[in-house]
CSV table of C-alpha atoms and ligand atoms in Angstrom, one decimal:
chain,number,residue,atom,x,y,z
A,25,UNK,CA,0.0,0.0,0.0
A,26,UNK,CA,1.6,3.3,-1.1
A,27,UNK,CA,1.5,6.0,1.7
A,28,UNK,CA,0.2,9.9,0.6
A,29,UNK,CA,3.0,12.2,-0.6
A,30,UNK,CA,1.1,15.4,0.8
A,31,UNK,CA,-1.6,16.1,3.9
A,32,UNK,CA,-4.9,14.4,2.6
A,33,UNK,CA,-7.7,16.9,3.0
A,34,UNK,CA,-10.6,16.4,6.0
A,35,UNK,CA,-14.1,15.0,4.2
A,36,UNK,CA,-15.5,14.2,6.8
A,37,UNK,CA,-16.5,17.2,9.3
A,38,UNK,CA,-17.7,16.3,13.1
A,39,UNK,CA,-20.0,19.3,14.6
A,40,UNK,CA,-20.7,18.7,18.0
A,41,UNK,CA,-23.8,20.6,17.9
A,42,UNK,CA,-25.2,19.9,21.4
A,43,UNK,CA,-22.4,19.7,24.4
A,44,UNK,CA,-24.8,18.3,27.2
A,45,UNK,CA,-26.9,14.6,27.0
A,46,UNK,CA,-29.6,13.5,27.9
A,47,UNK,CA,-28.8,10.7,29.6
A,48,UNK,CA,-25.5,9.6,31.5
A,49,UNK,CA,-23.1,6.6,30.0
A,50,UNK,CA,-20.7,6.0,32.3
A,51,UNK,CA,-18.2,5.2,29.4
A,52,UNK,CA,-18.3,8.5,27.6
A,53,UNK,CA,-15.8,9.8,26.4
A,54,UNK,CA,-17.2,13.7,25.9
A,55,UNK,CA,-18.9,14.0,29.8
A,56,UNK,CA,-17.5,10.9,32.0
A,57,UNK,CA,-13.6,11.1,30.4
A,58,UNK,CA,-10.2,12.7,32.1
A,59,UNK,CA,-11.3,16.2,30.0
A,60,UNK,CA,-13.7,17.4,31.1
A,61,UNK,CA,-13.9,20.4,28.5
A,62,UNK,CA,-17.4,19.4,27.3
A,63,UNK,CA,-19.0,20.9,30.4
A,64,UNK,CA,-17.3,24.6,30.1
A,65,UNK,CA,-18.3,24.6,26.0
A,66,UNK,CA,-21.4,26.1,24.8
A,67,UNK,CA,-24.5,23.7,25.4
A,68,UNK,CA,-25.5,23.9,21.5
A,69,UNK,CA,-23.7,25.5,18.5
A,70,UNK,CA,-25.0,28.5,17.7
A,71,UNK,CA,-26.1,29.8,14.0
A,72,UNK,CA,-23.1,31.9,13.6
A,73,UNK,CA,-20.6,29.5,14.7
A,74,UNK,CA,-22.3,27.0,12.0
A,75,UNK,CA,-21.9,29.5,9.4
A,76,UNK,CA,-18.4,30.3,10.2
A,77,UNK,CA,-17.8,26.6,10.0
A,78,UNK,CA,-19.8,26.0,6.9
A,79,UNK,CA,-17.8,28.7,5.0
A,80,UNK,CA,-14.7,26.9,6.2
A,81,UNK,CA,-16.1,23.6,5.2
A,82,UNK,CA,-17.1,25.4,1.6
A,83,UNK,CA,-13.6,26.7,1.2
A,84,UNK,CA,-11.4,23.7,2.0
A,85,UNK,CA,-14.1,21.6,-0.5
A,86,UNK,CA,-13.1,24.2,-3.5
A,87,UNK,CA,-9.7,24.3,-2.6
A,88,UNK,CA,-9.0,20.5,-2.8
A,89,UNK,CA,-12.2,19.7,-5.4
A,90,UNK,CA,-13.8,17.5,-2.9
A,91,UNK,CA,-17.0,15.7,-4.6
A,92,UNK,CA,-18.3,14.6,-1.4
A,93,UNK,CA,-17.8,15.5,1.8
A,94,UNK,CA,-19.5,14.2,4.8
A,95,UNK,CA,-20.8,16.4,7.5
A,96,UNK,CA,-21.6,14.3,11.0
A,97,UNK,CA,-23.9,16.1,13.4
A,98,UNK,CA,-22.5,14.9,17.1
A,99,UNK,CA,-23.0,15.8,20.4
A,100,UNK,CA,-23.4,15.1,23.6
A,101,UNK,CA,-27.2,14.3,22.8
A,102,UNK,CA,-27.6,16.3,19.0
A,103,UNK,CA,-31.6,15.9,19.3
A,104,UNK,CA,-31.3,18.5,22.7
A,105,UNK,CA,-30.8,21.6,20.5
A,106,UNK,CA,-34.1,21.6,19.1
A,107,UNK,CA,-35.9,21.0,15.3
A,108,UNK,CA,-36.1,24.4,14.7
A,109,UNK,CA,-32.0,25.1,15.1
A,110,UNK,CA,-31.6,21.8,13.8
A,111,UNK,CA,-33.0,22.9,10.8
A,112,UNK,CA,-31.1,26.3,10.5
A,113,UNK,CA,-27.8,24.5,10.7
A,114,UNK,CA,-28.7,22.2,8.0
A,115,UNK,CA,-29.6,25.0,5.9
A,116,UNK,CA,-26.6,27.2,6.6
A,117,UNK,CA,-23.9,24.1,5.9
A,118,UNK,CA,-25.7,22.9,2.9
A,119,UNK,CA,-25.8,26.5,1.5
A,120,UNK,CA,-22.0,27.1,1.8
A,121,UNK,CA,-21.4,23.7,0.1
A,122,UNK,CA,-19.9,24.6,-3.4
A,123,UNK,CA,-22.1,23.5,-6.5
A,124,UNK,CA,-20.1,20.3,-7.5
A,125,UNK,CA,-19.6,18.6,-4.1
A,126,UNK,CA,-22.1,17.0,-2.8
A,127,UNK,CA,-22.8,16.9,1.4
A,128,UNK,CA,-23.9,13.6,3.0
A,129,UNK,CA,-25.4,14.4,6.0
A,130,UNK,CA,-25.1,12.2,9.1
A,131,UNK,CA,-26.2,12.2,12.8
A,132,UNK,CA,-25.2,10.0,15.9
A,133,UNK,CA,-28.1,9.6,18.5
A,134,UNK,CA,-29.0,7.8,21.5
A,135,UNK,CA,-32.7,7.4,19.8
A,136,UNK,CA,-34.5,8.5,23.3
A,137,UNK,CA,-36.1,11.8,21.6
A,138,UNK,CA,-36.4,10.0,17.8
A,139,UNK,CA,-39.8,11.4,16.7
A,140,UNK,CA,-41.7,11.7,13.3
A,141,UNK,CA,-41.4,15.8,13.7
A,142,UNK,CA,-37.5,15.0,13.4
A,143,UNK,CA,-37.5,12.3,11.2
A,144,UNK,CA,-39.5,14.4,8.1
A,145,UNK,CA,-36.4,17.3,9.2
A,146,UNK,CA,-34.1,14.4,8.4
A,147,UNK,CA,-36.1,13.0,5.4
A,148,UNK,CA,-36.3,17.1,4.1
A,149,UNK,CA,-32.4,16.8,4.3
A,150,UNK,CA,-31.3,13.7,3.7
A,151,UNK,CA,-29.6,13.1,7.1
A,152,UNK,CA,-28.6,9.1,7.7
A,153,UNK,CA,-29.0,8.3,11.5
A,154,UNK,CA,-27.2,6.0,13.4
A,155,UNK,CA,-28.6,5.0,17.3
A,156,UNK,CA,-25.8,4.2,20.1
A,157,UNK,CA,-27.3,0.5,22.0
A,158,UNK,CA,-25.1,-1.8,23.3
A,159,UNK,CA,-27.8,-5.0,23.0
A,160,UNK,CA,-30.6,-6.3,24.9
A,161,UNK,CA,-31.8,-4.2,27.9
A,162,UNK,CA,-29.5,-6.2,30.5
A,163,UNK,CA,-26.2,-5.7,28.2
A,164,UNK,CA,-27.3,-1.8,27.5
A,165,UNK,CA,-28.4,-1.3,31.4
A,166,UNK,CA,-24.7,-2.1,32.4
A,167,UNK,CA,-23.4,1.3,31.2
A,168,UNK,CA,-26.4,3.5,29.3
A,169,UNK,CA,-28.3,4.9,32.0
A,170,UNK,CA,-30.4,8.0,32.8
A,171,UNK,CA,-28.8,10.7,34.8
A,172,UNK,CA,-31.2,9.5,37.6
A,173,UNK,CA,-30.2,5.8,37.0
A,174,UNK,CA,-32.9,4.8,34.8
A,175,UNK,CA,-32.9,2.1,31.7
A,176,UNK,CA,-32.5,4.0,28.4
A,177,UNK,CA,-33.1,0.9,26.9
A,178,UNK,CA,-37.0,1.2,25.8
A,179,UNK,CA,-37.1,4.6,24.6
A,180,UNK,CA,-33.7,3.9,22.5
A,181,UNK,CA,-35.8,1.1,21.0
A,182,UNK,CA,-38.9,2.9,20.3
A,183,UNK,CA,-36.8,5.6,18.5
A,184,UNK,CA,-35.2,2.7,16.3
A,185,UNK,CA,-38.5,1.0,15.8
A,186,UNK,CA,-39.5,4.5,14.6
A,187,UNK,CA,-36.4,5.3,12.2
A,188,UNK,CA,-37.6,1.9,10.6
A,189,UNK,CA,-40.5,3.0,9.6
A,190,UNK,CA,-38.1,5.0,6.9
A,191,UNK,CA,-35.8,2.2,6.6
A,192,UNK,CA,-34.0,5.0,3.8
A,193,UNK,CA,-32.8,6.9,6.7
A,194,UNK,CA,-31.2,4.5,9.1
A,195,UNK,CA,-27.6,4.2,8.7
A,196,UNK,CA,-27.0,1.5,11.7
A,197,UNK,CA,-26.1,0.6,14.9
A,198,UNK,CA,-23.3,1.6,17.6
A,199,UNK,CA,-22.5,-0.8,20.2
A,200,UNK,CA,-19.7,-0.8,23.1
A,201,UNK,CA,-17.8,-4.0,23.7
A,202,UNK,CA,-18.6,-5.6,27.4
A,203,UNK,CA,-17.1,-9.0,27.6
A,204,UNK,CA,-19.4,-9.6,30.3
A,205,UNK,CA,-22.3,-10.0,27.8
A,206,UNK,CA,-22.6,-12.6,25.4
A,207,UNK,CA,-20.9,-11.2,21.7
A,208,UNK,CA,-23.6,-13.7,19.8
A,209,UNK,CA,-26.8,-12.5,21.8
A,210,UNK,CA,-25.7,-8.6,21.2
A,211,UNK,CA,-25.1,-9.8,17.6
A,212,UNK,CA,-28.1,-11.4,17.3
A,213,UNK,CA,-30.6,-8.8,19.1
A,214,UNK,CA,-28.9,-5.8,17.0
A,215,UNK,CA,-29.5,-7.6,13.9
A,216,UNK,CA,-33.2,-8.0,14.5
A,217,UNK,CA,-33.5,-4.3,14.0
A,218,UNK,CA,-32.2,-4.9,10.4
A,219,UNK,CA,-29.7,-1.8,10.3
A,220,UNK,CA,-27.6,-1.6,7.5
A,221,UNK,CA,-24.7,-1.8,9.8
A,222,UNK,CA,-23.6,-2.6,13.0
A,223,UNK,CA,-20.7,-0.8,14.4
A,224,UNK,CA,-18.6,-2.4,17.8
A,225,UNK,CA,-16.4,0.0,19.4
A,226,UNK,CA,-14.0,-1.4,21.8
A,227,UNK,CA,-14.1,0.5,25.0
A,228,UNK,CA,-11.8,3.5,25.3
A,229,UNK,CA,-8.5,2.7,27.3
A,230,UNK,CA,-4.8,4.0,27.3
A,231,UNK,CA,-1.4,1.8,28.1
A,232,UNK,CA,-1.7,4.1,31.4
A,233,UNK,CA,-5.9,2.6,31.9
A,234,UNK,CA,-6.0,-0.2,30.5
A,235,UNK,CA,-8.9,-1.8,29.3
A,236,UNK,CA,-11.2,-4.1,32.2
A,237,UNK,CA,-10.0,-8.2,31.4
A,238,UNK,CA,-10.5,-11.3,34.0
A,239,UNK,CA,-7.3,-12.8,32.5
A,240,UNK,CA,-4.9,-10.8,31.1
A,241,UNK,CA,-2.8,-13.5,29.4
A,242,UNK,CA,-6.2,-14.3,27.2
A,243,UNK,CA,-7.2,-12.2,23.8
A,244,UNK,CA,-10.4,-12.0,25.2
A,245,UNK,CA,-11.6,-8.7,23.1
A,246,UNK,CA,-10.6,-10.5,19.9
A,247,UNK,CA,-12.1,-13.7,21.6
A,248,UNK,CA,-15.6,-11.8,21.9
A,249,UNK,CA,-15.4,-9.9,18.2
A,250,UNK,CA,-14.2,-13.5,16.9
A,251,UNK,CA,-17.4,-14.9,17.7
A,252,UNK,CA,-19.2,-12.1,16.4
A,253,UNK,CA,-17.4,-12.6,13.3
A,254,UNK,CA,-18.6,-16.8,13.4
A,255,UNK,CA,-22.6,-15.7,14.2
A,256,UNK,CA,-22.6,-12.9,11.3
A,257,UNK,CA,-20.7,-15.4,8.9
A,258,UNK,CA,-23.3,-18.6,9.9
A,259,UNK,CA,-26.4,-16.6,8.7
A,260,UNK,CA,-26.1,-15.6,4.7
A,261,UNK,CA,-30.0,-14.2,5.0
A,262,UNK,CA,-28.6,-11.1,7.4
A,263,UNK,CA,-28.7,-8.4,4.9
A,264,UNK,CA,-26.4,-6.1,7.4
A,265,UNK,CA,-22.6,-5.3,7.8
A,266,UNK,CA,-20.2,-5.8,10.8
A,267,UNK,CA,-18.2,-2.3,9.9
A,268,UNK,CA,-15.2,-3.9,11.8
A,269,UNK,CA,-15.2,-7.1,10.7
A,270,UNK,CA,-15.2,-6.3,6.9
A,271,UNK,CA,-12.5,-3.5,7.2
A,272,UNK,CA,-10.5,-6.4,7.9
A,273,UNK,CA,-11.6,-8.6,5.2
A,274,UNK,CA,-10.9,-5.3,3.0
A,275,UNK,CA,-7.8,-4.0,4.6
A,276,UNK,CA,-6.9,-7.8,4.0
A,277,UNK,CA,-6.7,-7.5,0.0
A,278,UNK,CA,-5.4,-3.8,-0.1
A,279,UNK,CA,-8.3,-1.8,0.0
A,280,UNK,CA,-8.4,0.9,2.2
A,281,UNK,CA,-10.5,1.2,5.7
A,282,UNK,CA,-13.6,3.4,5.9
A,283,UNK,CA,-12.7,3.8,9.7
A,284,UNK,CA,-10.2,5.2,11.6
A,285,UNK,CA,-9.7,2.4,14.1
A,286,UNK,CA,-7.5,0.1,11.1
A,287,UNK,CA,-5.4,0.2,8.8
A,288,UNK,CA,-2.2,2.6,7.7
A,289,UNK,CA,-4.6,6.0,5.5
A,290,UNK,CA,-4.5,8.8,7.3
A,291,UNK,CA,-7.4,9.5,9.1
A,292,UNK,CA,-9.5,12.5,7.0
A,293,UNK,CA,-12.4,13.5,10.1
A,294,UNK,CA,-11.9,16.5,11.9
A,295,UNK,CA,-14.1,17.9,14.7
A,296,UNK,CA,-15.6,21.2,15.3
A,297,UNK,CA,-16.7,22.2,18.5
A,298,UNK,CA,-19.8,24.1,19.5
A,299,UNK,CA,-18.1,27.2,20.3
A,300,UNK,CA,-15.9,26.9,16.7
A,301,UNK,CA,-12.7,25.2,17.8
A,302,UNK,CA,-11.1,23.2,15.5
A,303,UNK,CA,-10.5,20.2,17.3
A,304,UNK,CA,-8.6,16.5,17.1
A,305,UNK,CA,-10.2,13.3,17.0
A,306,UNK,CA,-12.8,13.9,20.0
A,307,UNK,CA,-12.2,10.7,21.4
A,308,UNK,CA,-8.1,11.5,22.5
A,309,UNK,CA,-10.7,13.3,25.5
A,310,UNK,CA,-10.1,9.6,27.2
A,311,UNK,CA,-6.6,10.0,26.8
A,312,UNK,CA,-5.5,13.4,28.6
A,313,UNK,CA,-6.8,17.0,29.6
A,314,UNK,CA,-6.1,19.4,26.8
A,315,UNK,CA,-5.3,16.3,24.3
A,316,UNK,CA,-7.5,17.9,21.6
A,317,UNK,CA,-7.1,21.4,21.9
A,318,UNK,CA,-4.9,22.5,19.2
A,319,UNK,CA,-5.8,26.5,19.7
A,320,UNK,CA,-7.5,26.9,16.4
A,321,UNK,CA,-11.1,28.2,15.4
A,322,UNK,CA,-13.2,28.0,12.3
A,323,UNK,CA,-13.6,32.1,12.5
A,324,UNK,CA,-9.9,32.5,12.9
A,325,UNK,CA,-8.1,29.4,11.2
A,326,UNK,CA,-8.6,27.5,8.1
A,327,UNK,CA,-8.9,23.6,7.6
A,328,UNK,CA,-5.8,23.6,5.7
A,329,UNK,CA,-4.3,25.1,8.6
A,330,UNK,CA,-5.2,22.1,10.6
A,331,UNK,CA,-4.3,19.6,8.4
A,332,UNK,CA,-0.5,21.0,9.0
A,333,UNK,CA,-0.6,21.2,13.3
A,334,UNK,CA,1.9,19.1,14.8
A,335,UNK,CA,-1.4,17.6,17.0
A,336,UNK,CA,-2.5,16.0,13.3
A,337,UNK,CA,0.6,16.3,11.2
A,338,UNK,CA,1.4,12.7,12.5
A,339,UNK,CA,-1.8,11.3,11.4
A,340,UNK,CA,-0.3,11.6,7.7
A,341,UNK,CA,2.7,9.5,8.6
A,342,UNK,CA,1.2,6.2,8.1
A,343,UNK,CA,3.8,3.5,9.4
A,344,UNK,CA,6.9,6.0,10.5
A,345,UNK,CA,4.4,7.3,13.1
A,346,UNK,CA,4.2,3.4,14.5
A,347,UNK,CA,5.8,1.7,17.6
A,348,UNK,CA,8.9,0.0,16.6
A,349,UNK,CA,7.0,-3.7,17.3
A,350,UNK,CA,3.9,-2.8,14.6
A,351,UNK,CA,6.5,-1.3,11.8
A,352,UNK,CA,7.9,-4.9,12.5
A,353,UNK,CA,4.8,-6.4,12.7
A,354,UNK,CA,3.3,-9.0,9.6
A,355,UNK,CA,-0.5,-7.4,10.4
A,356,UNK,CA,0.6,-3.6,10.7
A,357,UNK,CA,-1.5,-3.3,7.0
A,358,UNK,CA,-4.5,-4.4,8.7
A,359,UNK,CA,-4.6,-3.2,12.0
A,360,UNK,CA,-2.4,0.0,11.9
A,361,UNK,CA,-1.2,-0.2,15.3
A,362,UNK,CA,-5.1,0.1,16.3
A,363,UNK,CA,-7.2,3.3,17.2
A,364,UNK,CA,-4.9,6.4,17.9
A,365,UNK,CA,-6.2,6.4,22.0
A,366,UNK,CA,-6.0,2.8,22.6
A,367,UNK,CA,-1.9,3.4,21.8
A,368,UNK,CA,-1.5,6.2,24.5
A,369,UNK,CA,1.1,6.6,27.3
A,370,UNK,CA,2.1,8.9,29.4
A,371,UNK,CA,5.7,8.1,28.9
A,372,UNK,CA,5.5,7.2,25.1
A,373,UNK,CA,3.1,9.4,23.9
A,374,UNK,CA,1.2,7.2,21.0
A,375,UNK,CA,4.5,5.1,19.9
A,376,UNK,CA,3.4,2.4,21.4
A,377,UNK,CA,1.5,-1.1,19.9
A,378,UNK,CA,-2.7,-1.2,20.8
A,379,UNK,CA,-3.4,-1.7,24.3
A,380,UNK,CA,-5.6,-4.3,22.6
A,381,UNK,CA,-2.9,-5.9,20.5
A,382,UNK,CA,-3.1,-9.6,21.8
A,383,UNK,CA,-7.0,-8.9,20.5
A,384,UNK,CA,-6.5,-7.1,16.8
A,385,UNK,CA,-4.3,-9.8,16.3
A,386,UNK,CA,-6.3,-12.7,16.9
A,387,UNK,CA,-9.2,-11.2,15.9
A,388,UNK,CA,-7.6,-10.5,12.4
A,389,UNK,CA,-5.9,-14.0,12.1
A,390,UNK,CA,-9.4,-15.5,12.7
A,391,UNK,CA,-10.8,-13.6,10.0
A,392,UNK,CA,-8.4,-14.2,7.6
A,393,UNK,CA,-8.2,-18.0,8.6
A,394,UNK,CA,-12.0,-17.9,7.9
A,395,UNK,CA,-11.7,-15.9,4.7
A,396,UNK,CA,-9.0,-18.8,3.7
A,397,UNK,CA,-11.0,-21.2,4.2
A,398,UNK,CA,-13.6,-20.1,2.1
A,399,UNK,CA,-11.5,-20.1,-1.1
A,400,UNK,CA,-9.8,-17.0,-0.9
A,401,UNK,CA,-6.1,-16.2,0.5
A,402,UNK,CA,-6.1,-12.2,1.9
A,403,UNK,CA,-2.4,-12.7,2.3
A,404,UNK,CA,-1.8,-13.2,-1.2
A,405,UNK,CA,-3.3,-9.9,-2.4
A,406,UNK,CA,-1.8,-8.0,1.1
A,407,UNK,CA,1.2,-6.0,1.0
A,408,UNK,CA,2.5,-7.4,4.2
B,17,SF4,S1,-1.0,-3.2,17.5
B,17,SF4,FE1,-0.1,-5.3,17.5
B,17,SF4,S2,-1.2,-6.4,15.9
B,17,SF4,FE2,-1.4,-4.2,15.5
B,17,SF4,S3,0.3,-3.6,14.1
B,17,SF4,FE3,0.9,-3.2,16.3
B,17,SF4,S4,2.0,-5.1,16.8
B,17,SF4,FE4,0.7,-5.6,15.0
């Protein structure tokens, strides 16, 4: 895989329109995280930040002839700022869009406040949703409660049972890895839904927090993604994708990753707070205080000034940015050196492997193993 001579321009743009939720996850990364910036930011973007944003977006679309661009409408909880804003800060980014790129508009909710008054906004502007559940009510009650301790679980389910109803708009599912439930019942109660995709984060941990194991000599992450792998593969009829699982099958003959979690392209996201900061990768809030603020603004600063900041500079550096063990490593096509959080230390900054390395790997051999076995060898079509 050949790496980019030059900085590969942002197309996708995060706005964290809302900065405060609705309810209370105790793994988040924006409210329950070691920055705690979130709470001092504006609780929804306003109008003029969007527009100030929107002409940046509009500018650094001309300047690098960007077709399509994806705009991702985040939070906190997005839904909390309203229909009626939410409907000026469609307009104002789709009007700064040059003609000849087109804007695909996306949105992250919990699904608690999904209604038919916001899904004809959505239908009017062509927004794809995606709902945050981690399974069955017991497996999403272990970490996605209401601020006073409540299940979150029905009301998330009514709202996807409502974004059904326009099958058009749903753009899948978001779950958070707990090996204390069962991998094939999450797969299996997620896929009932029928989303398009499914999406399994691993939970967010550094070298210096490590991710939550009973055994730590056991690949228990790629264990539990493994057999999620073995229930998606045994039914042919599901119509859905596993987003990780076929990045791997992808990355495994050459072809780029659509994520940022795998694989050696530079990431090309970028995240725009509510009050106009132009931010890193939101999640790096699990990794320190400050770890995203790289003193920029969308009134101030352009994108193509962020695509040069030391903070993102690295991104571009594909393998040389690596650990010593992944540039070494026979998988480092595939897995990258994992997600750029999950490599933090305090003492090596992000030169170090995955904290779920043992995992990636097994999880990635198991895949290709299975890919073999069905008549096709990744490793002869891999660079590594
Ligand atoms: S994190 Fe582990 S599996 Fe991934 S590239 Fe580095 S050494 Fe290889």
């Amino acid at each position: 895989m050949t790496e980019p001579e030059g900085p590969v321009p942002f197309q996708t743009f995060i706005l964290k329109v809302a900065n405060r939720c609705n309810i209370d996850c105790d793994y988040c990364f924006v409210f329950n995280s070691k920055d705690q910036a979130a709470r001092r930011l504006p609780a929804r973007m306003d109008l003029a930040v969007a527009q100030a944003a929107a002409r940046r977006i509009g500018e650094h679309a001309s300047a690098h002839r960007l077709r399509t661009i994806h705009v991702v409408l985040h939070g906190g909880e997005p839904l909390l700022v309203g229909v009626g804003h939410m409907a000026g800060l469609l307009q104002v980014v789709g009007d700064s869009v040059p003609t000849g790129t087109r804007v695909l508009f996306e949105l992250q909710t919990n699904g608690t406040l999904l209604s038919d008054t916001w899904l004809d906004l959505f239908e009017r502007y062509e927004v794809a949703v995606g709902v945050s559940l981690d399974g069955p009510p017991h497996a999403n009650d272990r970490h996605r409660l209401t601020h006073a301790g409540r299940s979150s679980a029905a009301s998330a389910v009514r709202g996807i049972e409502l974004l059904r109803s326009r099958p058009h708009l749903f753009a899948g599912l978001l779950a958070v890895v707990d090996l204390a439930n069962d991998p094939v019942e999450v797969h299996d109660y997620l896929a009932v839904f029928e989303p398009p995709v499914i999406d399994f984060g691993l939970p967010h941990a550094t070298h210096d927090d490590p991710p939550h194991r009973s055994d730590p000599t056991v690949p228990e992450y790629g264990l539990w993604m493994s057999r999620v792998y073995d229930a998606w593969l045994a039914r042919p009829e599901y119509g859905h994708t596993v987003r990780m699982l076929e990045d791997i099958v992808a990355l495994s003959s050459g072809v780029r990753s659509s994520v940022e979690t795998l694989g050696l392209a530079p990431p090309t996201s970028v995240v725009i707070e509510s009050d106009g900061s132009i931010e890193a990768v939101d999640t790096l809030r699990s990794v320190e205080e400050g770890a995203t603020w790289l003193g920029l603004d969308v009134l101030r600063h352009s994108f193509d000034e962020a695509l040069s900041h030391p903070k993102l500079l690295h991104r571009q550096h594909g393998r040389e940015a690596l650990a010593e063990q992944c540039r070494a490593c026979p998988l480092v096509d595939v897995c990258g050196g994992g997600y750029l959080p999950h490599r933090f230390s305090e003492a090596q900054g992000y030169r170090n492997p995955s904290v779920y390395c043992a995992d990636l790997e097994y999880l990635i051999r198991h895949v290709q193993s299975s890919v073999r076995q069905h008549g096709w060898d990744p490793y002869a079509q891999s660079s590594s």
